[in-house]
Amino acid sequence: FVLLRLDLLRAGVGVGSSAPGLIQTPIASVLDSIKIMSSSPVSYDYDRQDASGATCTAHAWAKVPPALGAAEKEATKARIKELLKQRNAVLVAHYYVDGDLQDLAQETGGCVSDSLEMARFGRDHAAQTLIVAGVKFMGESAKILSPEKRVLMPDLDATCSLDLGCAADDFAKFCDAHPDRKVVVYANTSAAVKARADWMVTSSCALAIVTHLKEQGEKILWAPDRHLGRYIEKQTGADMLMWNGACIVHDEFKGLELDLLKKDHPKALVLVHPESPESVVAQADVVGSTSQLLKAVVESDAPEFIVATDNGILHRMRQMAPNKVLIEAPTAGNSATCKSCAHCPWMAMNSLQGVLACLEQSTGEITVEEATRVKAKGCIDRMLDFVAQNPAAITKPAQGFVPNIGTA
């Protein structure tokens, strides 16, 4: 196993950065010293940053724009609405971004959804410019499915720890070492990683697709999220070789603290995204994607819910189920400064100011090299075709997943 600690990324310490008590070892030299043995599983767990350190969490939090005053906010929203019409553009926003952006997308005929639905919506919408409020892999997915359209993002530095922790060159070496396995990657990966994959999956269709591959006698090479991978492995019994990445938000949820919180709220249903640790998933009443968790809140008769995913989704949950009590799952113990602080710093970088800059200055354009785009589109199309041909397999209830809801 190779283990370069995830807390380096959380603390904003980049590869090669100076920190007391840490050995400064370049990732490449570590990887070059590893002999990958096909007879035993190998997991990588490291977080690569770019040379400038622009993707560390400290940088991300530092780039979160200041909140606008009420009058300035309304003026900015009005200007954005005007420019969306003028530029033949549409705003698509993820559930985890600021509530003002979610509301603006709804108000202007855009969409608030999960990553794949954002890309699908952009592909099918008549607008020729897509403003994607989310993180970079979402913008890339939109460009992969809509190459003829212009895709702009409020901040191109907004990325994802799963994406960062699965560098394309090193992932290619991992795949080369295991040519007998089908390569299945989660949506939270770069276009370059998708280009190397046989299949892309989301958390709503992953179980069905991995089950299908298992029935075909296939062994799986999975990347990048270890928690989601292990959940799927446990449910399907498939032979899965894991890339050992994690989401820095979901990885922080604590099973022990959740157990204590449940005792304080015995009537609450526990909703958990499968990117969370096994000790948290094991206590869930519902395990599912962002869309599935949202639907569970709306459709369930339960009065209270403990929610273990990014707290950005609470905005939409409160809008759709205003009479329900929503409690954030704990990410730390009672002595911590922040007991429940599950929010992605890169999602927080998205702002009204950034959207306005996209429209006024055409900043933040997403580009994907055509050969990479075509290869990446292949694994996405394979997933979409499977879902279209096997709707019953996707909507069938399975181990806590809520049926008939949507994608990851």
XYZ file of C-alpha atoms in Angstrom:
408
model
C 0.000 0.000 0.000
C 1.044 3.602 -0.630
C -0.372 6.053 1.898
C 0.226 9.779 1.688
C -2.182 11.201 4.237
C -5.441 12.831 3.177
C -5.049 15.341 5.994
C -2.244 16.998 4.038
C -4.800 18.028 1.459
C -7.274 19.158 4.102
C -4.588 21.259 5.762
C -3.582 22.809 2.461
C -0.165 21.166 2.396
C 0.905 20.333 -1.152
C 3.285 17.688 -2.386
C 6.766 18.943 -1.698
C 5.465 21.545 0.787
C 7.293 22.127 4.028
C 5.584 20.878 7.191
C 7.055 19.880 10.552
C 7.705 16.175 10.906
C 6.785 15.314 7.320
C 9.103 13.526 4.938
C 9.297 15.375 1.644
C 8.971 12.521 -0.845
C 7.864 13.235 -4.433
C 4.891 11.107 -5.420
C 6.515 9.980 -8.657
C 9.531 8.532 -6.870
C 7.277 6.666 -4.457
C 5.211 5.204 -7.272
C 8.305 4.254 -9.261
C 9.552 2.231 -6.323
C 6.384 0.135 -6.158
C 6.143 -3.282 -7.784
C 2.527 -3.933 -8.623
C 1.784 -7.586 -7.951
C -1.207 -8.905 -9.873
C -1.765 -11.619 -7.281
C -2.673 -9.202 -4.494
C -4.802 -6.018 -4.478
C -2.949 -2.735 -4.528
C -4.521 0.474 -3.332
C -3.147 3.926 -3.939
C -4.023 6.712 -1.532
C -2.483 10.018 -2.408
C -3.549 13.538 -3.265
C -1.764 15.233 -6.126
C -1.822 19.002 -6.460
C -0.643 21.119 -9.341
C 2.766 22.779 -9.203
C 1.384 26.108 -8.040
C -0.564 24.595 -5.174
C -3.712 26.120 -6.625
C -5.803 23.098 -5.731
C -5.110 22.883 -2.011
C -8.012 23.466 0.351
C -6.386 26.498 1.973
C -6.270 28.142 -1.439
C -9.882 27.177 -2.064
C -11.190 28.675 1.168
C -9.116 31.800 0.530
C -10.805 32.200 -2.859
C -14.356 31.963 -1.522
C -15.789 35.389 -2.436
C -17.181 37.619 0.307
C -20.949 37.624 0.759
C -22.758 40.365 -1.106
C -25.002 42.839 0.645
C -28.723 42.613 -0.079
C -28.820 45.452 -2.608
C -25.658 44.333 -4.427
C -26.917 40.759 -4.518
C -30.175 41.750 -6.173
C -28.364 43.970 -8.671
C -25.949 41.164 -9.538
C -28.766 38.664 -9.999
C -30.666 41.091 -12.220
C -27.600 41.659 -14.395
C -26.999 37.894 -14.676
C -30.594 37.284 -15.732
C -30.261 39.957 -18.411
C -26.983 38.547 -19.749
C -28.214 34.944 -19.774
C -30.868 36.033 -22.266
C -28.479 38.168 -24.303
C -25.800 35.486 -24.528
C -28.186 32.560 -25.205
C -26.840 30.948 -22.044
C -28.250 28.761 -19.290
C -27.093 28.254 -15.695
C -26.825 24.731 -14.309
C -25.951 24.318 -10.642
C -25.080 21.416 -8.374
C -26.929 20.744 -5.125
C -23.769 21.563 -3.144
C -23.205 25.154 -4.332
C -24.480 28.274 -2.599
C -28.245 28.542 -2.270
C -28.342 31.835 -4.180
C -26.891 30.089 -7.221
C -29.349 27.220 -6.901
C -32.247 29.662 -6.718
C -30.968 31.695 -9.671
C -30.667 28.587 -11.821
C -34.268 27.687 -11.031
C -35.517 31.224 -11.630
C -33.881 31.478 -15.063
C -34.967 28.167 -16.558
C -31.763 26.316 -15.738
C -31.472 23.346 -13.428
C -30.295 22.354 -9.970
C -29.256 18.742 -9.943
C -26.510 16.156 -9.640
C -23.458 16.095 -11.893
C -24.747 13.840 -14.651
C -28.169 15.455 -14.865
C -26.401 18.829 -15.148
C -24.514 17.538 -18.186
C -27.611 15.919 -19.691
C -29.635 19.092 -19.183
C -26.939 21.170 -20.835
C -26.707 18.753 -23.745
C -30.458 18.834 -24.371
C -31.020 22.570 -23.762
C -31.153 24.922 -26.731
C -28.691 27.377 -25.170
C -25.286 27.513 -26.847
C -23.444 28.593 -23.692
C -23.550 26.581 -20.472
C -22.608 28.209 -17.166
C -21.730 25.327 -14.836
C -21.737 26.112 -11.115
C -19.926 23.179 -9.538
C -16.452 21.662 -9.784
C -14.223 21.116 -12.786
C -15.083 17.503 -13.626
C -18.721 18.618 -13.961
C -17.737 21.238 -16.508
C -15.684 18.642 -18.358
C -18.626 16.222 -18.405
C -20.806 18.953 -19.877
C -18.204 19.646 -22.568
C -17.798 15.929 -23.330
C -21.530 15.606 -24.013
C -21.872 19.039 -25.674
C -18.681 19.694 -27.671
C -20.377 22.232 -29.899
C -21.330 24.410 -26.939
C -19.280 26.838 -24.913
C -18.922 25.728 -21.291
C -17.922 28.332 -18.690
C -17.328 27.983 -14.946
C -17.182 30.632 -12.188
C -13.720 29.424 -11.096
C -11.575 26.864 -12.905
C -9.634 26.207 -9.691
C -12.756 24.612 -8.205
C -11.863 20.935 -8.253
C -12.502 17.713 -6.297
C -10.330 15.586 -4.005
C -11.404 12.429 -5.862
C -10.280 13.968 -9.136
C -7.049 15.270 -7.593
C -6.259 11.906 -6.065
C -6.523 10.052 -9.368
C -3.932 11.548 -11.701
C -4.366 10.302 -15.265
C -0.769 9.185 -15.874
C -0.554 7.166 -12.682
C -4.011 5.740 -13.185
C -2.945 4.595 -16.643
C -0.011 2.712 -15.083
C -2.411 1.070 -12.640
C -4.657 -0.015 -15.515
C -1.701 -1.270 -17.551
C -0.674 -3.480 -14.642
C -4.108 -5.173 -14.633
C -5.176 -5.624 -18.265
C -7.508 -8.488 -17.332
C -9.920 -6.150 -15.515
C -12.732 -3.956 -16.783
C -12.020 -0.356 -15.809
C -14.986 1.262 -14.065
C -14.675 4.859 -12.883
C -16.929 7.070 -10.838
C -18.234 10.305 -12.364
C -15.934 12.319 -10.058
C -12.907 11.956 -12.310
C -11.176 13.975 -15.002
C -11.862 13.623 -18.703
C -8.417 12.030 -19.084
C -9.240 9.319 -16.531
C -12.623 8.685 -18.138
C -10.831 8.324 -21.457
C -9.010 5.300 -20.051
C -12.180 3.702 -18.642
C -14.486 1.058 -20.074
C -17.418 2.294 -18.014
C -18.376 5.395 -16.075
C -20.952 4.981 -13.307
C -22.887 7.116 -10.886
C -23.997 5.979 -7.458
C -27.522 5.201 -8.678
C -26.476 2.864 -11.474
C -23.172 1.516 -10.111
C -24.728 -1.520 -8.411
C -26.619 -2.570 -11.529
C -23.656 -2.103 -13.852
C -21.156 -3.886 -11.603
C -23.674 -6.711 -11.126
C -24.008 -6.934 -14.904
C -20.230 -7.093 -15.348
C -19.933 -9.741 -12.650
C -22.565 -11.860 -14.418
C -20.478 -11.529 -17.566
C -17.535 -13.023 -15.668
C -15.622 -9.742 -15.548
C -13.246 -8.623 -12.822
C -13.334 -4.908 -11.974
C -10.675 -2.235 -11.590
C -12.468 0.515 -9.678
C -11.580 4.178 -9.152
C -11.354 6.451 -7.362
C -13.573 6.412 -4.221
C -12.701 3.557 -1.867
C -15.833 3.905 0.279
C -18.249 3.731 -2.639
C -16.186 0.930 -4.169
C -16.242 -1.162 -1.019
C -19.977 -0.602 -0.627
C -20.567 -1.850 -4.180
C -18.175 -4.765 -3.659
C -20.035 -5.793 -0.518
C -23.444 -5.586 -2.172
C -22.517 -7.333 -5.418
C -19.774 -9.763 -4.396
C -17.805 -8.691 -7.479
C -14.024 -9.112 -7.700
C -12.964 -5.460 -7.386
C -9.475 -3.985 -7.268
C -9.653 -0.551 -5.637
C -7.958 2.755 -6.213
C -7.866 4.172 -2.701
C -9.238 7.703 -3.009
C -11.789 9.550 -0.907
C -13.956 12.643 -0.858
C -12.572 14.948 1.829
C -16.111 15.913 2.849
C -17.728 12.477 3.171
C -14.573 10.885 4.563
C -14.936 13.079 7.665
C -18.245 11.659 8.864
C -17.790 9.759 12.124
C -19.595 6.503 12.879
C -19.260 6.780 16.668
C -20.548 10.336 16.763
C -23.420 9.403 14.452
C -24.427 6.596 16.810
C -24.552 9.078 19.690
C -26.557 11.569 17.621
C -29.097 8.883 16.706
C -29.755 8.279 20.410
C -30.636 11.965 20.774
C -32.969 11.773 17.768
C -34.579 8.299 17.833
C -37.277 9.227 15.321
C -34.843 10.509 12.710
C -34.059 8.569 9.555
C -30.373 8.513 8.676
C -29.572 9.436 5.069
C -26.045 8.634 3.895
C -24.177 9.151 0.658
C -22.126 6.022 -0.164
C -18.902 8.028 -0.391
C -19.013 7.948 3.427
C -16.995 5.524 5.611
C -18.372 2.042 6.211
C -19.091 2.767 9.902
C -21.459 5.538 8.763
C -23.073 3.652 5.872
C -23.802 0.744 8.234
C -26.099 2.984 10.316
C -28.077 4.362 7.357
C -31.781 3.954 6.761
C -31.218 5.154 3.193
C -27.956 4.975 1.246
C -28.034 6.849 -2.024
C -26.992 9.599 -4.373
C -27.786 13.262 -3.846
C -31.011 12.958 -5.841
C -32.011 9.844 -3.937
C -31.425 11.451 -0.543
C -33.433 14.495 -1.584
C -36.312 12.317 -2.773
C -36.225 10.358 0.486
C -36.763 13.544 2.494
C -39.678 14.580 0.306
C -41.429 11.199 0.176
C -40.838 9.799 3.659
C -43.317 10.331 6.493
C -40.479 10.658 9.006
C -40.396 14.043 10.780
C -36.605 14.203 11.170
C -33.568 13.282 9.099
C -29.880 13.064 9.893
C -28.100 13.896 6.638
C -24.590 12.609 5.910
C -23.553 14.443 2.775
C -22.381 17.952 1.858
C -24.554 20.452 3.692
C -25.132 22.411 0.498
C -27.970 20.000 -0.271
C -29.896 21.163 2.809
C -30.942 24.317 0.940
C -32.916 22.341 -1.633
C -34.179 19.854 0.950
C -35.633 22.692 3.018
C -37.320 24.148 -0.038
C -38.907 20.850 -1.042
C -39.770 19.661 2.472
C -40.170 22.803 4.602
C -41.859 20.968 7.478
C -39.106 18.405 7.960
C -36.322 18.735 10.532
C -32.878 18.307 8.972
C -29.860 17.547 11.149
C -26.298 17.552 9.833
C -24.374 14.357 10.513
C -21.318 14.864 12.743
C -17.817 15.220 11.356
C -16.149 15.579 14.759
C -16.652 15.171 18.508
C -18.084 17.592 21.036
C -14.721 19.237 21.722
C -14.255 20.268 18.092
C -14.654 23.864 16.942
C -16.953 22.615 14.199
C -18.902 19.462 15.057
C -20.815 19.280 11.763
C -18.925 21.108 9.036
C -19.430 19.045 5.901
C -18.979 21.457 3.033
C -16.690 21.224 0.023
C -14.298 24.203 -0.169
C -14.227 23.995 -3.955
C -18.028 24.100 -4.204
C -17.878 27.147 -1.942
C -15.729 28.943 -4.533
C -18.764 29.268 -6.816
C -20.496 32.630 -6.492
C -22.818 35.119 -8.146
C -19.762 37.271 -8.843
C -18.116 34.380 -10.686
C -21.192 33.710 -12.803
C -21.353 37.393 -13.727
C -17.680 37.329 -14.750
C -18.392 34.334 -17.017
C -21.110 36.272 -18.798
C -19.379 39.646 -18.961
C -15.812 38.511 -19.650
C -16.163 34.908 -20.908
C -13.871 33.712 -18.118
C -13.457 30.124 -16.983
C -13.889 28.321 -20.301
C -13.641 24.530 -20.206
C -11.705 22.822 -22.977
C -11.221 19.095 -23.552
C -8.802 17.839 -26.219
C -10.878 16.157 -28.924
C -9.196 12.751 -28.830
C -9.644 12.652 -25.048
C -13.234 13.826 -25.335
C -14.158 11.085 -27.814
C -12.612 8.369 -25.653
C -14.224 9.732 -22.484
C -17.606 9.970 -24.166
C -17.392 6.257 -24.931
C -17.549 5.196 -21.279
C -20.358 7.666 -20.571
C -22.379 6.514 -23.577
C -21.926 2.896 -22.498
C -23.468 3.750 -19.131
C -26.316 5.747 -20.678
C -27.113 2.940 -23.113
C -27.163 0.383 -20.291
C -29.514 2.552 -18.229
C -31.831 3.043 -21.209
C -31.901 -0.680 -21.984
C -32.254 -1.840 -18.367
C -34.573 0.607 -16.586
C -35.909 -2.070 -14.227
C -32.402 -2.890 -13.024
C -31.748 0.753 -12.231
C -35.019 1.409 -10.402
C -35.134 -1.871 -8.506
C -34.760 -1.308 -4.745
C -31.393 -2.567 -3.501
C -29.985 -2.358 0.018
C -31.404 0.983 1.025
C -31.252 2.712 -2.356
C -34.479 4.625 -2.999
C -36.001 3.604 -6.354
C -37.041 5.831 -9.273
C -34.968 8.848 -8.347
C -32.009 9.633 -10.533
C -28.270 9.723 -10.743
C -25.334 10.534 -8.502
